[in-house]
Coordinates of N, CA and C in Angstrom, one line a residue:
X1 N 46.5 24.4 18.4 CA 46.4 23.7 18.1 C 46.6 23.4 16.2
X2 N 47.6 22.8 16.0 CA 47.6 22.5 14.7 C 47.2 21.7 13.3
X3 N 46.5 20.9 14.1 CA 45.2 20.2 13.9 C 43.7 19.6 14.7
X4 N 43.2 18.6 14.2 CA 42.6 18.3 15.7 C 41.3 16.8 14.0
X5 N 40.4 17.1 14.2 CA 39.7 15.6 13.8 C 38.9 16.6 12.5
X6 N 39.1 15.6 11.1 CA 38.6 15.6 10.2 C 37.6 14.4 9.6
X7 N 36.5 14.4 8.9 CA 35.8 13.7 8.3 C 36.3 14.2 6.8
X8 N 36.4 12.6 6.5 CA 36.7 12.8 4.5 C 34.8 12.0 4.1
X9 N 34.4 13.2 3.4 CA 32.6 12.8 2.4 C 33.6 11.9 1.2
X10 N 33.6 10.2 0.9 CA 33.7 9.7 0.3 C 32.5 9.6 -1.0
X11 N 32.7 9.3 -1.8 CA 31.9 8.7 -3.5 C 32.5 7.3 -3.8
X12 N 31.6 6.9 -3.4 CA 31.9 5.2 -4.9 C 30.9 5.4 -5.8
X13 N 31.8 4.7 -6.9 CA 31.9 5.7 -8.6 C 31.0 4.0 -8.9
X14 N 31.5 2.7 -7.9 CA 30.9 1.6 -8.6 C 30.9 0.9 -7.3
X15 N 30.2 -0.7 -7.2 CA 30.1 -1.5 -6.0 C 31.7 -2.6 -6.2
X16 N 32.1 -3.1 -5.7 CA 33.2 -3.8 -5.0 C 33.8 -4.2 -4.1
X17 N 34.4 -5.1 -3.8 CA 34.9 -5.6 -2.9 C 36.2 -4.8 -2.8
X18 N 37.3 -4.3 -1.2 CA 38.2 -4.1 -1.5 C 38.7 -4.5 -0.3
X19 N 40.5 -5.4 -0.5 CA 41.4 -6.0 0.9 C 41.5 -4.5 1.6
X20 N 41.3 -5.0 2.5 CA 41.6 -3.4 3.7 C 42.0 -4.0 4.5
X21 N 43.8 -4.5 4.7 CA 44.3 -4.8 4.9 C 44.3 -5.9 6.2
X22 N 44.4 -6.1 7.3 CA 43.8 -7.4 8.2 C 42.6 -7.2 8.6
X23 N 41.9 -6.3 7.8 CA 40.6 -6.2 7.9 C 39.7 -7.8 6.4
X24 N 41.0 -7.7 5.8 CA 40.4 -8.9 4.4 C 39.4 -8.1 3.7
X25 N 39.3 -8.7 2.9 CA 37.7 -8.1 2.0 C 36.4 -7.3 2.2
X26 N 36.5 -6.6 2.3 CA 34.9 -5.6 2.1 C 34.8 -5.3 1.4
X27 N 33.1 -5.8 1.1 CA 32.6 -5.4 -0.4 C 32.0 -3.9 0.2
X28 N 32.3 -3.1 -0.7 CA 31.3 -1.2 -0.8 C 31.1 -1.3 -1.9
X29 N 29.1 -0.9 -1.6 CA 28.7 -0.8 -2.8 C 29.1 0.9 -3.2
X30 N 28.3 1.2 -4.5 CA 28.7 2.2 -4.8 C 27.6 3.1 -3.8
X31 N 28.5 5.0 -3.9 CA 27.8 5.4 -2.7 C 28.5 6.9 -2.1
X32 N 27.5 7.3 -0.8 CA 28.5 7.3 -0.1 C 28.9 7.3 1.3
X33 N 29.8 7.7 1.8 CA 30.7 7.5 2.4 C 31.5 8.6 3.5
X34 N 31.6 8.2 5.0 CA 32.0 9.6 5.8 C 33.0 8.4 6.7
X35 N 34.7 8.7 6.3 CA 35.6 8.4 7.5 C 36.2 9.4 8.0
X36 N 36.0 9.5 8.8 CA 36.5 10.9 10.6 C 37.5 9.3 10.8
X37 N 38.7 10.7 11.3 CA 39.9 10.2 11.4 C 41.0 12.0 12.4
X38 N 41.4 11.8 13.2 CA 42.7 13.1 13.9 C 43.8 13.0 13.3
X39 N 44.3 14.0 13.5 CA 45.1 14.8 12.1 C 46.2 15.2 13.8
X40 N 46.4 14.7 14.7 CA 47.1 15.9 15.7 C 48.1 15.5 16.0
X41 N 49.3 14.9 14.8 CA 50.7 14.8 15.1 C 50.9 15.8 14.5
X42 N 52.5 15.9 14.6 CA 52.9 17.4 13.7 C 52.5 17.8 12.4
X43 N 52.7 17.2 11.3 CA 52.0 17.8 10.2 C 50.3 18.3 9.8
X44 N 48.7 17.9 11.2 CA 47.7 18.6 11.5 C 47.3 18.3 10.4
X45 N 46.4 18.9 10.2 CA 45.6 19.3 9.0 C 46.2 18.2 7.0
X46 N 47.9 18.5 7.7 CA 48.0 17.9 6.1 C 47.5 15.6 6.0
X47 N 47.2 15.7 7.3 CA 46.6 14.4 6.6 C 46.0 14.5 5.7
X48 N 45.1 15.6 5.4 CA 43.6 15.3 4.7 C 44.5 15.6 3.3
X49 N 45.0 16.4 2.7 CA 45.6 16.2 1.2 C 46.7 15.1 1.4
X50 N 47.2 14.4 2.1 CA 47.9 13.0 2.3 C 46.4 11.9 1.2
X51 N 46.1 12.4 2.2 CA 44.3 11.3 1.6 C 44.3 11.6 0.3
X52 N 43.9 13.0 0.1 CA 43.8 13.0 -1.5 C 44.8 12.7 -2.6
X53 N 45.7 12.6 -2.1 CA 47.4 12.2 -2.7 C 46.7 10.8 -3.0
X54 N 46.4 9.9 -2.2 CA 46.4 8.4 -2.1 C 45.1 7.8 -3.3
X55 N 43.8 8.9 -3.2 CA 42.7 8.7 -3.8 C 43.0 9.2 -5.5
X56 N 43.8 9.7 -5.7 CA 44.5 11.0 -6.6 C 44.9 9.7 -7.4
X57 N 45.8 8.9 -7.1 CA 46.5 7.9 -7.5 C 48.4 8.7 -7.6
X58 N 48.8 9.8 -6.4 CA 49.7 10.2 -6.7 C 50.5 9.5 -5.2
X59 N 50.3 8.8 -4.4 CA 50.4 8.7 -3.1 C 49.9 7.1 -3.0
X60 N 50.8 5.6 -3.4 CA 50.3 4.5 -3.1 C 50.8 3.9 -1.8
X61 N 50.9 4.9 -1.1 CA 51.6 4.2 0.6 C 49.7 3.9 1.0
X62 N 49.7 3.4 2.0 CA 48.8 1.9 2.6 C 49.1 1.8 4.2
X63 N 48.7 2.9 5.3 CA 48.7 2.6 6.0 C 48.0 2.6 7.0
X64 N 46.5 3.1 6.8 CA 45.5 2.6 7.5 C 44.3 2.2 6.7
X65 N 43.2 2.2 7.3 CA 42.3 1.2 6.7 C 41.7 2.0 5.7
X66 N 41.2 3.5 5.9 CA 40.8 4.2 4.7 C 42.2 4.2 3.5
X67 N 43.0 3.8 3.0 CA 44.3 4.2 2.4 C 43.6 3.1 1.6
X68 N 43.1 1.9 1.8 CA 42.9 0.9 1.0 C 41.6 1.1 -0.2
X69 N 40.8 2.6 1.1 CA 39.5 2.3 0.1 C 39.6 3.5 -0.8
X70 N 40.7 4.5 -0.1 CA 40.8 6.0 -0.9 C 42.0 5.2 -2.5
X71 N 42.3 4.6 -1.7 CA 43.4 3.9 -3.0 C 43.1 3.0 -4.7
X72 N 41.2 2.6 -4.1 CA 40.7 1.7 -5.2 C 40.1 3.2 -5.9
X73 N 40.3 3.0 -7.5 CA 39.7 3.5 -8.9 C 38.4 4.3 -8.0
X74 N 37.9 3.4 -8.3 CA 36.4 3.6 -8.1 C 35.6 4.5 -6.7
X75 N 36.4 5.3 -5.6 CA 37.1 6.1 -4.7 C 37.2 7.4 -5.1
X76 N 36.0 8.6 -4.4 CA 36.9 10.0 -4.8 C 36.8 10.5 -3.1
X77 N 37.3 11.4 -3.1 CA 37.2 12.6 -1.8 C 36.8 14.0 -2.6
X78 N 34.7 14.1 -2.2 CA 34.6 15.0 -2.3 C 34.3 16.0 -1.7
X79 N 35.0 15.9 -0.1 CA 35.0 17.5 0.6 C 35.2 16.7 2.2
X80 N 36.2 17.5 2.3 CA 36.6 17.7 4.0 C 36.1 17.8 5.0
X81 N 35.5 18.0 6.1 CA 35.1 18.8 7.8 C 36.1 18.9 8.3
X82 N 36.5 20.0 8.7 CA 37.7 19.8 9.9 C 37.5 20.4 11.0
X83 N 37.4 20.2 11.8 CA 37.4 20.3 13.6 C 38.7 20.3 14.5
X84 N 39.0 21.9 14.8 CA 40.5 22.5 15.9 C 40.2 22.0 16.7
X85 N 40.1 20.3 17.2 CA 39.2 19.5 18.7 C 39.6 18.2 18.4
X86 N 40.3 17.1 19.3 CA 39.9 16.1 19.5 C 39.1 15.4 19.6
X87 N 38.2 15.5 18.9 CA 36.7 14.9 18.8 C 36.4 13.7 17.9
X88 N 38.1 12.9 18.0 CA 37.2 11.9 16.4 C 36.1 11.0 17.0
X89 N 36.3 10.1 18.3 CA 35.1 9.4 18.5 C 34.1 10.0 18.4
X90 N 34.1 10.8 19.2 CA 32.6 11.7 19.0 C 31.9 11.7 17.8
X91 N 33.0 12.5 16.8 CA 31.9 13.0 15.5 C 32.2 11.3 14.9
X92 N 32.5 10.4 15.5 CA 32.7 9.0 14.9 C 30.8 8.4 15.1
X93 N 31.3 8.3 16.7 CA 29.7 7.9 17.4 C 28.6 8.7 16.9
X94 N 28.8 9.6 16.6 CA 27.2 10.5 16.6 C 26.9 10.2 15.5
X95 N 27.7 10.0 14.1 CA 27.8 9.8 13.1 C 27.5 8.5 12.4
X96 N 27.4 7.2 13.5 CA 26.9 6.3 13.4 C 25.9 6.2 13.7
X97 N 25.5 7.0 14.6 CA 24.3 7.2 15.1 C 22.7 7.4 14.4
X98 N 23.3 8.7 13.7 CA 22.8 9.3 12.6 C 22.0 9.0 12.1
X99 N 23.1 8.1 11.2 CA 23.3 7.7 9.3 C 23.2 6.0 9.4
X100 N 24.1 5.4 11.1 CA 24.0 4.1 10.8 C 25.1 4.0 9.6
X101 N 24.9 2.7 9.6 CA 25.6 1.2 8.9 C 27.4 1.8 8.9
X102 N 27.8 1.5 9.9 CA 28.6 1.7 10.3 C 29.6 0.7 9.0
X103 N 30.3 0.7 9.2 CA 31.3 -0.9 8.7 C 32.0 -1.0 9.7
X104 N 32.3 -2.3 10.1 CA 32.7 -3.1 11.5 C 33.7 -2.9 11.3
X105 N 34.6 -2.5 12.6 CA 35.8 -1.9 12.9 C 36.9 -1.2 12.0
X106 N 36.3 -0.2 11.5 CA 36.4 0.6 10.5 C 37.3 1.5 10.9
X107 N 38.6 1.9 10.7 CA 39.3 2.8 11.3 C 39.3 3.2 12.3
X108 N 38.9 1.7 13.3 CA 38.9 2.6 14.4 C 39.8 1.1 15.3
X109 N 41.0 0.8 15.0 CA 41.5 -0.3 15.6 C 42.2 0.4 16.6
X110 N 42.4 1.3 17.2 CA 42.2 2.3 18.7 C 41.8 2.6 19.5
X111 N 41.1 2.2 19.4 CA 40.0 3.0 20.0 C 38.4 2.1 20.3
X112 N 37.8 1.9 20.9 CA 36.3 1.0 21.5 C 35.4 1.3 20.2
X113 N 35.2 2.0 19.3 CA 34.3 2.8 18.9 C 33.7 1.3 17.7
X114 N 32.9 1.7 17.4 CA 31.9 0.0 16.5 C 33.4 0.5 14.8
X115 N 32.6 1.8 14.5 CA 33.5 2.4 13.2 C 33.6 3.3 12.8
X116 N 34.8 4.0 12.6 CA 34.8 5.5 12.1 C 34.4 5.3 10.1
X117 N 33.7 4.7 9.9 CA 33.0 5.1 8.6 C 32.1 4.0 8.5
X118 N 31.2 5.4 8.1 CA 30.0 5.3 7.7 C 28.9 5.2 6.4
X119 N 28.6 4.5 5.8 CA 27.8 5.3 4.4 C 26.5 5.4 3.9
X120 N 26.8 6.0 3.3 CA 24.9 6.8 3.4 C 24.9 6.7 1.4
X121 N 22.8 6.3 1.3 CA 22.8 6.7 -0.3 C 22.5 8.0 -0.8
X122 N 22.3 8.7 0.3 CA 22.6 10.5 0.0 C 23.6 11.8 0.0
X123 N 24.4 12.1 -0.6 CA 25.1 13.4 -0.1 C 24.9 14.1 0.5
X124 N 23.4 15.1 0.5 CA 23.0 16.4 0.8 C 23.2 15.7 2.7
X125 N 21.7 14.1 2.3 CA 22.3 13.8 4.5 C 23.3 13.8 5.3
X126 N 23.8 13.0 4.9 CA 25.5 12.7 4.7 C 26.3 13.9 5.1
X127 N 26.5 14.6 4.4 CA 27.4 15.9 4.5 C 26.3 17.1 5.7
X128 N 25.2 16.9 6.1 CA 24.8 17.8 6.7 C 25.3 16.9 8.0
X129 N 24.9 15.6 8.2 CA 25.4 15.3 9.5 C 26.5 14.8 9.3
X130 N 27.5 15.1 8.9 CA 29.2 15.7 9.3 C 29.6 16.3 10.4
X131 N 28.2 17.8 9.8 CA 28.5 19.2 9.8 C 28.1 18.9 11.6
X132 N 27.1 18.6 11.5 CA 26.2 18.9 12.5 C 27.0 17.7 13.5
X133 N 27.7 16.6 13.5 CA 28.2 15.6 14.1 C 29.9 16.6 14.6
X134 N 30.3 17.5 13.9 CA 31.4 18.2 14.2 C 31.3 19.5 15.1
X135 N 29.9 20.2 14.6 CA 29.2 21.1 15.5 C 29.2 20.8 17.2
X136 N 28.6 19.7 17.2 CA 27.7 19.1 18.4 C 29.1 18.6 19.3
X137 N 29.9 18.2 18.9 CA 31.4 17.7 19.7 C 31.7 18.4 20.0
X138 N 32.5 19.0 18.8 CA 33.5 20.3 19.1 C 33.0 21.3 20.1
X139 N 31.6 22.0 20.2 CA 31.3 22.4 21.3 C 30.8 21.8 22.8
X140 N 30.3 20.4 22.5 CA 30.6 19.9 24.0 C 32.3 19.6 24.2
X141 N 33.0 19.7 23.5 CA 34.2 19.3 24.4 C 34.6 20.7 24.6
X142 N 34.3 21.9 24.3 CA 34.9 22.7 25.0 C 33.9 23.5 26.1
X143 N 33.2 22.6 26.6 CA 32.0 22.1 27.5 C 32.8 21.7 29.0
X144 N 33.8 20.8 28.4 CA 34.6 19.8 29.4 C 35.8 20.5 29.8
X145 N 36.2 21.7 29.1 CA 37.7 22.4 28.5 C 38.3 22.8 30.6

């Protein structure tokens, strides 16, 4: 598999509302966020680099909800966790359960999840939750192959 599931750990350096496509304006307080997406298409994990380019201002395309958040000057990508398995919704669900504070309907217009973006006040807590969610989801997905 050339791709799989990724979670971007993002930092918001300041508070403020952002217009997120059809979701309208959402207030994003300063802090840490984790966005989970899939990279199953032909480009695989190159999608992560595309997201980094949006965050750095080198790409101004807005295709997904996360592009609006990344395109705001107060948002940066701190790190990305990748798993070579199709476990996007399992990881997103585990993060909502572990961290809470899911942004309703964000990044999940093609599934039944409540959110694919969670917020957290503590970077270490969030990164730990992301790594744990990926590890457990990948292990569980292998059990059902």
